Amino acid sequence: MVAALGFRLGQMVLVMFGISVVAFLIFFATPGADPSARIAGRNASQETLIQVRHDFGLDRPLPVQYGLMMNRLFVSRDLTSFVNRGQRVIPTVISAIPVTLSLVGGAAVLWVLGGLIVGVIAGATRGTFVDRALMILSLVGVSIPVFWLGEVANLLTQSRWHDSWLFSWVPPLGYIPLTENPWGWFKALVIPWFTLATLYVGLYGRVLRASLIEMMQEDFIRTARAKGIGERRVLLHHGLRTSLVAFVTMFGLDFGALVGGGALLTEVVFELTYEALQTLDLPMILATVIYAAFFVVMANFIVDVVFVIIDPRARNVG
């Protein structure tokens, strides 16, 4: 197991290194993307451009520039914006992480629990009214666009019914830090959690049900039943554990994509990236791209770790 985990950790490091190299080359080695012109400003003289290139190390070979940039990003963490002088890139990006993780993390807990409950009950009651009802509700959840559901939730909780007893506890839109007010943090995020989780509960429930039904027809399940093991234990201990492989795979991909990409559409990092693209602020763009890639790669590494735990076949390093 240790060898398998070490192998996958090495793969993760190599992938992150490759992503950082590609991102650096795209933003700093692309013809026409001269950072010195952005730093020096319009109509800067050649002497000024030369001085700026020297001060920022842009006149040195690309491998040296890459090393200096990564050092300033991850070691000294003193890389500043090329446009907003004095604005340090890493602290600005890190300040957005708690918001994104709070939103996606809370929603992930709900959709994992909801998906497990829906999938197990539907799989255990295959062909019954309960199964059909759960699958219809799951299909409805999968079909509802998240942005539309969010708009409806905001309309009801912030406008139409905000003063009623049902939603009077919902605070105004905005993020409340967990460290400052845990109860306020929870109240501010509980509606977005359910909104974001609605799609995934239905999707995960349907996938788990299909996987569980297929797994319950395998030979080792028949063997377990022949040994006199109770149906509930066969379902939960033998069938469910093996069926979780597809479930865990989906979770890793979806969680990483949401933290690294999808949730950024509504969070501070998207605003930072949009503004940076407008002004070609290369350090900010590079930092946000690597930030997003890190969470996607890390989520997949965690999935590999879970695979090693729940499936002995994944412990084969090859």
Coordinates of N, CA, C and O in Angstrom, one line a residue, residues 207-311:
V207 N -26.3 6.7 -10.2 CA -25.1 6.0 -10.5 C -24.9 4.9 -9.5 O -24.6 3.7 -9.9
L208 N -25.1 5.2 -8.2 CA -24.9 4.2 -7.2 C -25.9 3.1 -7.3 O -25.6 1.9 -7.1
R209 N -27.1 3.4 -7.6 CA -28.2 2.4 -7.7 C -27.8 1.4 -8.8 O -27.9 0.2 -8.6
A210 N -27.4 2.0 -10.0 CA -27.1 1.1 -11.1 C -25.9 0.2 -10.8 O -25.9 -1.0 -11.1
S211 N -24.9 0.8 -10.1 CA -23.7 0.0 -9.8 C -24.0 -1.0 -8.7 O -23.5 -2.2 -8.8
L212 N -24.9 -0.7 -7.8 CA -25.2 -1.6 -6.7 C -26.1 -2.8 -7.2 O -25.8 -3.9 -6.8
I213 N -27.0 -2.5 -8.1 CA -27.8 -3.6 -8.7 C -26.9 -4.5 -9.5 O -27.1 -5.8 -9.4
E214 N -26.0 -4.0 -10.3 CA -25.1 -4.9 -11.0 C -24.2 -5.7 -10.1 O -24.0 -6.9 -10.4
M215 N -23.7 -5.0 -9.0 CA -22.8 -5.7 -8.1 C -23.5 -6.9 -7.4 O -22.9 -7.9 -7.1
M216 N -24.8 -6.7 -7.1 CA -25.5 -7.7 -6.3 C -25.8 -8.9 -7.0 O -26.3 -9.9 -6.5
Q217 N -25.5 -8.9 -8.3 CA -25.6 -10.2 -9.1 C -24.3 -10.9 -9.4 O -24.3 -11.9 -10.1
E218 N -23.2 -10.4 -8.7 CA -21.9 -11.1 -8.9 C -21.9 -12.4 -8.1 O -22.6 -12.6 -7.2
D219 N -20.9 -13.2 -8.5 CA -20.7 -14.5 -7.8 C -20.4 -14.4 -6.3 O -20.9 -15.2 -5.5
F220 N -19.5 -13.4 -6.0 CA -19.2 -13.3 -4.5 C -20.3 -12.9 -3.7 O -20.4 -13.3 -2.5
I221 N -21.3 -12.2 -4.2 CA -22.5 -11.9 -3.5 C -23.4 -13.2 -3.3 O -23.9 -13.4 -2.2
R222 N -23.5 -14.0 -4.3 CA -24.2 -15.3 -4.2 C -23.5 -16.2 -3.1 O -24.2 -16.9 -2.3
T223 N -22.2 -16.1 -3.1 CA -21.4 -16.9 -2.1 C -21.7 -16.5 -0.7 O -21.9 -17.3 0.2
A224 N -21.7 -15.1 -0.5 CA -22.0 -14.6 0.8 C -23.4 -15.0 1.2 O -23.6 -15.3 2.4
R225 N -24.4 -14.9 0.3 CA -25.7 -15.3 0.7 C -25.8 -16.8 1.0 O -26.5 -17.3 2.0
A226 N -25.0 -17.6 0.3 CA -25.0 -19.1 0.5 C -24.4 -19.4 1.9 O -24.8 -20.5 2.5
K227 N -23.6 -18.6 2.4 CA -23.0 -18.8 3.7 C -23.9 -18.4 4.8 O -23.6 -18.6 6.0
G228 N -25.1 -17.9 4.5 CA -26.1 -17.5 5.5 C -25.9 -16.1 6.0 O -26.6 -15.8 7.0
I229 N -25.2 -15.3 5.4 CA -25.0 -13.9 5.8 C -26.3 -13.1 5.5 O -26.9 -13.3 4.5
G230 N -26.8 -12.3 6.5 CA -28.0 -11.6 6.3 C -28.0 -10.6 5.1 O -26.9 -10.1 4.7
E231 N -29.2 -10.4 4.5 CA -29.3 -9.6 3.3 C -28.8 -8.1 3.5 O -28.1 -7.5 2.7
R232 N -29.0 -7.6 4.7 CA -28.6 -6.2 5.0 C -27.1 -6.2 5.0 O -26.5 -5.2 4.5
R233 N -26.4 -7.1 5.7 CA -25.0 -7.1 5.7 C -24.4 -7.4 4.3 O -23.4 -6.8 4.0
V234 N -25.0 -8.2 3.6 CA -24.5 -8.5 2.2 C -24.6 -7.2 1.4 O -23.7 -6.8 0.6
L235 N -25.7 -6.5 1.5 CA -25.9 -5.2 0.8 C -24.9 -4.2 1.2 O -24.2 -3.6 0.3
L236 N -24.8 -3.9 2.5 CA -24.0 -2.8 3.0 C -22.5 -3.1 3.0 O -21.6 -2.3 2.7
H237 N -22.1 -4.3 3.5 CA -20.7 -4.6 3.7 C -20.1 -5.1 2.4 O -18.9 -4.7 2.1
H238 N -20.7 -5.9 1.6 CA -20.1 -6.5 0.4 C -20.5 -5.7 -0.9 O -19.6 -5.3 -1.6
G239 N -21.8 -5.5 -1.1 CA -22.2 -4.9 -2.3 C -21.9 -3.4 -2.4 O -21.3 -2.9 -3.4
L240 N -22.2 -2.7 -1.3 CA -21.9 -1.2 -1.3 C -20.5 -0.9 -1.4 O -20.1 0.0 -2.1
R241 N -19.6 -1.6 -0.7 CA -18.2 -1.2 -0.7 C -17.6 -1.3 -2.1 O -16.9 -0.5 -2.5
T242 N -18.0 -2.4 -2.8 CA -17.4 -2.6 -4.1 C -18.1 -1.6 -5.1 O -17.4 -1.1 -6.0
S243 N -19.3 -1.2 -4.9 CA -20.0 -0.3 -5.8 C -19.5 1.1 -5.6 O -19.8 2.0 -6.5
L244 N -18.8 1.4 -4.5 CA -18.4 2.8 -4.3 C -17.2 3.2 -5.2 O -16.9 4.4 -5.2
V245 N -16.7 2.3 -6.0 CA -15.6 2.7 -6.9 C -16.0 3.8 -7.8 O -15.3 4.8 -8.0
A246 N -17.1 3.6 -8.6 CA -17.6 4.6 -9.5 C -18.0 5.9 -8.8 O -17.8 7.0 -9.2
F247 N -18.6 5.7 -7.6 CA -19.1 6.8 -6.8 C -17.9 7.7 -6.4 O -18.0 8.9 -6.5
V248 N -16.9 7.1 -5.9 CA -15.7 7.9 -5.5 C -15.0 8.5 -6.7 O -14.5 9.7 -6.6
T249 N -14.9 7.9 -7.8 CA -14.3 8.5 -9.0 C -15.1 9.7 -9.4 O -14.5 10.8 -9.7
M250 N -16.4 9.7 -9.4 CA -17.2 10.8 -9.8 C -17.0 12.0 -8.8 O -16.9 13.1 -9.1
F251 N -16.9 11.6 -7.5 CA -16.8 12.6 -6.5 C -15.5 13.4 -6.6 O -15.4 14.6 -6.5
G252 N -14.4 12.6 -6.8 CA -13.1 13.3 -7.0 C -13.1 14.2 -8.2 O -12.6 15.4 -8.1
L253 N -13.6 13.8 -9.3 CA -13.6 14.7 -10.5 C -14.5 15.9 -10.3 O -14.1 17.0 -10.6
D254 N -15.7 15.7 -9.7 CA -16.7 16.8 -9.5 C -16.2 17.8 -8.5 O -16.3 19.0 -8.7
F255 N -15.6 17.3 -7.4 CA -15.2 18.2 -6.3 C -14.0 19.0 -6.8 O -13.9 20.2 -6.6
G256 N -13.0 18.3 -7.5 CA -11.9 19.1 -8.0 C -12.3 20.1 -9.0 O -11.8 21.2 -9.1
A257 N -13.2 19.7 -9.9 CA -13.7 20.6 -11.0 C -14.4 21.8 -10.4 O -14.3 23.0 -10.9
L258 N -15.2 21.6 -9.3 CA -16.0 22.7 -8.7 C -15.0 23.7 -8.0 O -15.1 24.9 -8.2
V259 N -14.1 23.1 -7.2 CA -13.2 24.0 -6.5 C -12.3 24.7 -7.4 O -12.0 25.9 -7.3
G260 N -11.8 24.0 -8.4 CA -10.8 24.6 -9.3 C -11.4 25.3 -10.5 O -10.7 26.1 -11.1
G261 N -12.7 25.1 -10.8 CA -13.2 25.8 -11.9 C -14.6 26.2 -11.8 O -14.9 27.4 -11.8
G262 N -15.6 25.3 -11.6 CA -17.0 25.7 -11.6 C -17.4 26.7 -10.6 O -18.1 27.7 -10.8
A263 N -16.9 26.5 -9.3 CA -17.3 27.4 -8.3 C -16.6 28.7 -8.4 O -17.1 29.8 -7.9
L264 N -15.5 28.8 -9.2 CA -14.8 30.1 -9.4 C -15.7 31.0 -10.1 O -15.4 32.2 -10.1
L265 N -16.7 30.5 -10.9 CA -17.5 31.4 -11.6 C -18.3 32.4 -10.7 O -18.8 33.4 -11.2
T266 N -18.5 32.0 -9.5 CA -19.3 32.9 -8.6 C -18.4 33.4 -7.4 O -19.0 34.0 -6.5
E267 N -17.2 33.1 -7.4 CA -16.4 33.5 -6.3 C -15.3 34.6 -6.6 O -15.2 35.0 -7.8
V268 N -14.6 35.0 -5.7 CA -13.6 36.1 -5.8 C -12.5 35.8 -6.8 O -12.1 36.6 -7.6
V269 N -12.1 34.5 -6.9 CA -11.1 34.2 -7.8 C -11.4 34.4 -9.3 O -10.6 34.9 -10.1
F270 N -12.7 34.2 -9.6 CA -13.1 34.5 -11.0 C -13.0 36.0 -11.2 O -12.5 36.4 -12.3
E271 N -13.3 36.9 -10.3 CA -13.2 38.3 -10.5 C -11.7 38.7 -10.6 O -11.3 39.5 -11.5
L272 N -10.9 38.0 -9.8 CA -9.4 38.3 -9.9 C -8.9 37.9 -11.3 O -8.2 38.6 -12.0
T273 N -9.3 36.7 -11.8 CA -8.9 36.2 -13.1 C -9.4 37.1 -14.2 O -8.7 37.4 -15.2
Y274 N -10.7 37.5 -14.1 CA -11.2 38.3 -15.2 C -10.5 39.6 -15.3 O -10.2 40.1 -16.3
E275 N -10.3 40.3 -14.1 CA -9.6 41.6 -14.1 C -8.2 41.4 -14.6 O -7.6 42.2 -15.4
A276 N -7.5 40.3 -14.2 CA -6.2 40.1 -14.7 C -6.1 39.9 -16.2 O -5.2 40.3 -16.9
L277 N -7.1 39.1 -16.7 CA -7.1 38.9 -18.2 C -7.3 40.2 -18.9 O -6.8 40.5 -20.0
Q278 N -8.2 41.1 -18.4 CA -8.4 42.4 -19.0 C -7.2 43.2 -19.1 O -7.0 44.0 -20.1
T279 N -6.3 43.2 -18.1 CA -5.1 44.0 -18.1 C -3.9 43.2 -18.4 O -2.8 43.7 -18.3
L280 N -4.0 41.9 -18.7 CA -2.9 41.0 -19.0 C -1.9 41.0 -17.8 O -0.7 41.2 -17.9
D281 N -2.5 40.9 -16.6 CA -1.7 40.8 -15.4 C -1.2 39.4 -15.2 O -1.8 38.6 -14.6
L282 N 0.0 39.1 -15.8 CA 0.4 37.7 -15.9 C 0.7 37.0 -14.6 O 0.3 35.8 -14.4
P283 N 1.2 37.6 -13.6 CA 1.4 36.9 -12.3 C 0.1 36.5 -11.7 O 0.0 35.4 -11.2
M284 N -0.9 37.3 -11.8 CA -2.2 37.0 -11.2 C -2.9 35.8 -12.0 O -3.5 34.9 -11.4
I285 N -2.8 35.9 -13.3 CA -3.3 34.8 -14.2 C -2.6 33.5 -13.9 O -3.2 32.5 -13.7
L286 N -1.3 33.5 -13.8 CA -0.5 32.3 -13.5 C -0.9 31.7 -12.2 O -1.1 30.5 -12.0
A287 N -1.0 32.6 -11.2 CA -1.3 32.1 -9.8 C -2.7 31.4 -9.8 O -2.9 30.4 -9.2
T288 N -3.7 32.0 -10.4 CA -5.1 31.5 -10.4 C -5.2 30.2 -11.2 O -5.9 29.3 -10.8
V289 N -4.4 30.1 -12.3 CA -4.4 28.9 -13.1 C -3.8 27.7 -12.3 O -4.4 26.6 -12.2
I290 N -2.7 28.0 -11.7 CA -2.0 26.9 -10.9 C -2.9 26.6 -9.7 O -3.0 25.4 -9.2
Y291 N -3.5 27.6 -9.1 CA -4.4 27.3 -7.9 C -5.6 26.4 -8.3 O -5.8 25.4 -7.7
A292 N -6.2 26.6 -9.5 CA -7.3 25.8 -9.9 C -6.8 24.4 -10.3 O -7.4 23.4 -9.9
A293 N -5.6 24.3 -10.9 CA -5.1 23.0 -11.3 C -4.7 22.2 -10.1 O -4.8 21.0 -10.0
F294 N -4.2 22.9 -9.0 CA -3.8 22.2 -7.8 C -4.9 21.4 -7.2 O -4.8 20.2 -6.8
F295 N -6.1 22.0 -7.1 CA -7.2 21.4 -6.5 C -7.8 20.2 -7.3 O -8.2 19.2 -6.8
V296 N -7.7 20.4 -8.6 CA -8.2 19.2 -9.5 C -7.2 18.1 -9.3 O -7.7 16.9 -9.2
V297 N -5.9 18.3 -9.3 CA -4.9 17.2 -9.2 C -5.0 16.6 -7.8 O -4.9 15.4 -7.6
M298 N -5.1 17.5 -6.8 CA -5.2 17.0 -5.4 C -6.5 16.1 -5.2 O -6.4 15.1 -4.5
A299 N -7.6 16.5 -5.8 CA -8.8 15.7 -5.6 C -8.6 14.3 -6.3 O -9.1 13.3 -5.7
N300 N -7.9 14.3 -7.4 CA -7.7 13.0 -8.1 C -6.7 12.1 -7.3 O -6.9 10.9 -7.2
F301 N -5.8 12.8 -6.6 CA -4.9 12.0 -5.7 C -5.6 11.4 -4.6 O -5.4 10.3 -4.2
I302 N -6.5 12.2 -4.0 CA -7.3 11.7 -2.8 C -8.1 10.5 -3.3 O -8.3 9.5 -2.6
V303 N -8.7 10.6 -4.5 CA -9.5 9.5 -5.1 C -8.6 8.2 -5.2 O -9.0 7.1 -4.8
D304 N -7.4 8.4 -5.6 CA -6.4 7.3 -5.7 C -6.2 6.6 -4.4 O -6.1 5.4 -4.2
V305 N -6.0 7.5 -3.4 CA -5.8 7.0 -2.0 C -7.0 6.2 -1.5 O -6.8 5.1 -0.9
V306 N -8.2 6.7 -1.8 CA -9.4 6.0 -1.4 C -9.5 4.6 -2.1 O -9.9 3.6 -1.5
F307 N -9.1 4.6 -3.4 CA -9.1 3.4 -4.2 C -8.3 2.3 -3.5 O -8.6 1.2 -3.4
V308 N -7.1 2.8 -3.1 CA -6.1 1.8 -2.5 C -6.7 1.2 -1.2 O -6.5 0.1 -0.9
I309 N -7.5 2.0 -0.5 CA -8.1 1.6 0.8 C -9.3 0.6 0.5 O -9.4 -0.4 1.2
I310 N -10.2 1.0 -0.4 CA -11.4 0.2 -0.6 C -11.3 -1.0 -1.6 O -12.1 -1.9 -1.6
D311 N -10.2 -0.9 -2.5 CA -10.1 -1.9 -3.5 C -8.6 -2.4 -3.5 O -7.7 -1.7 -3.9

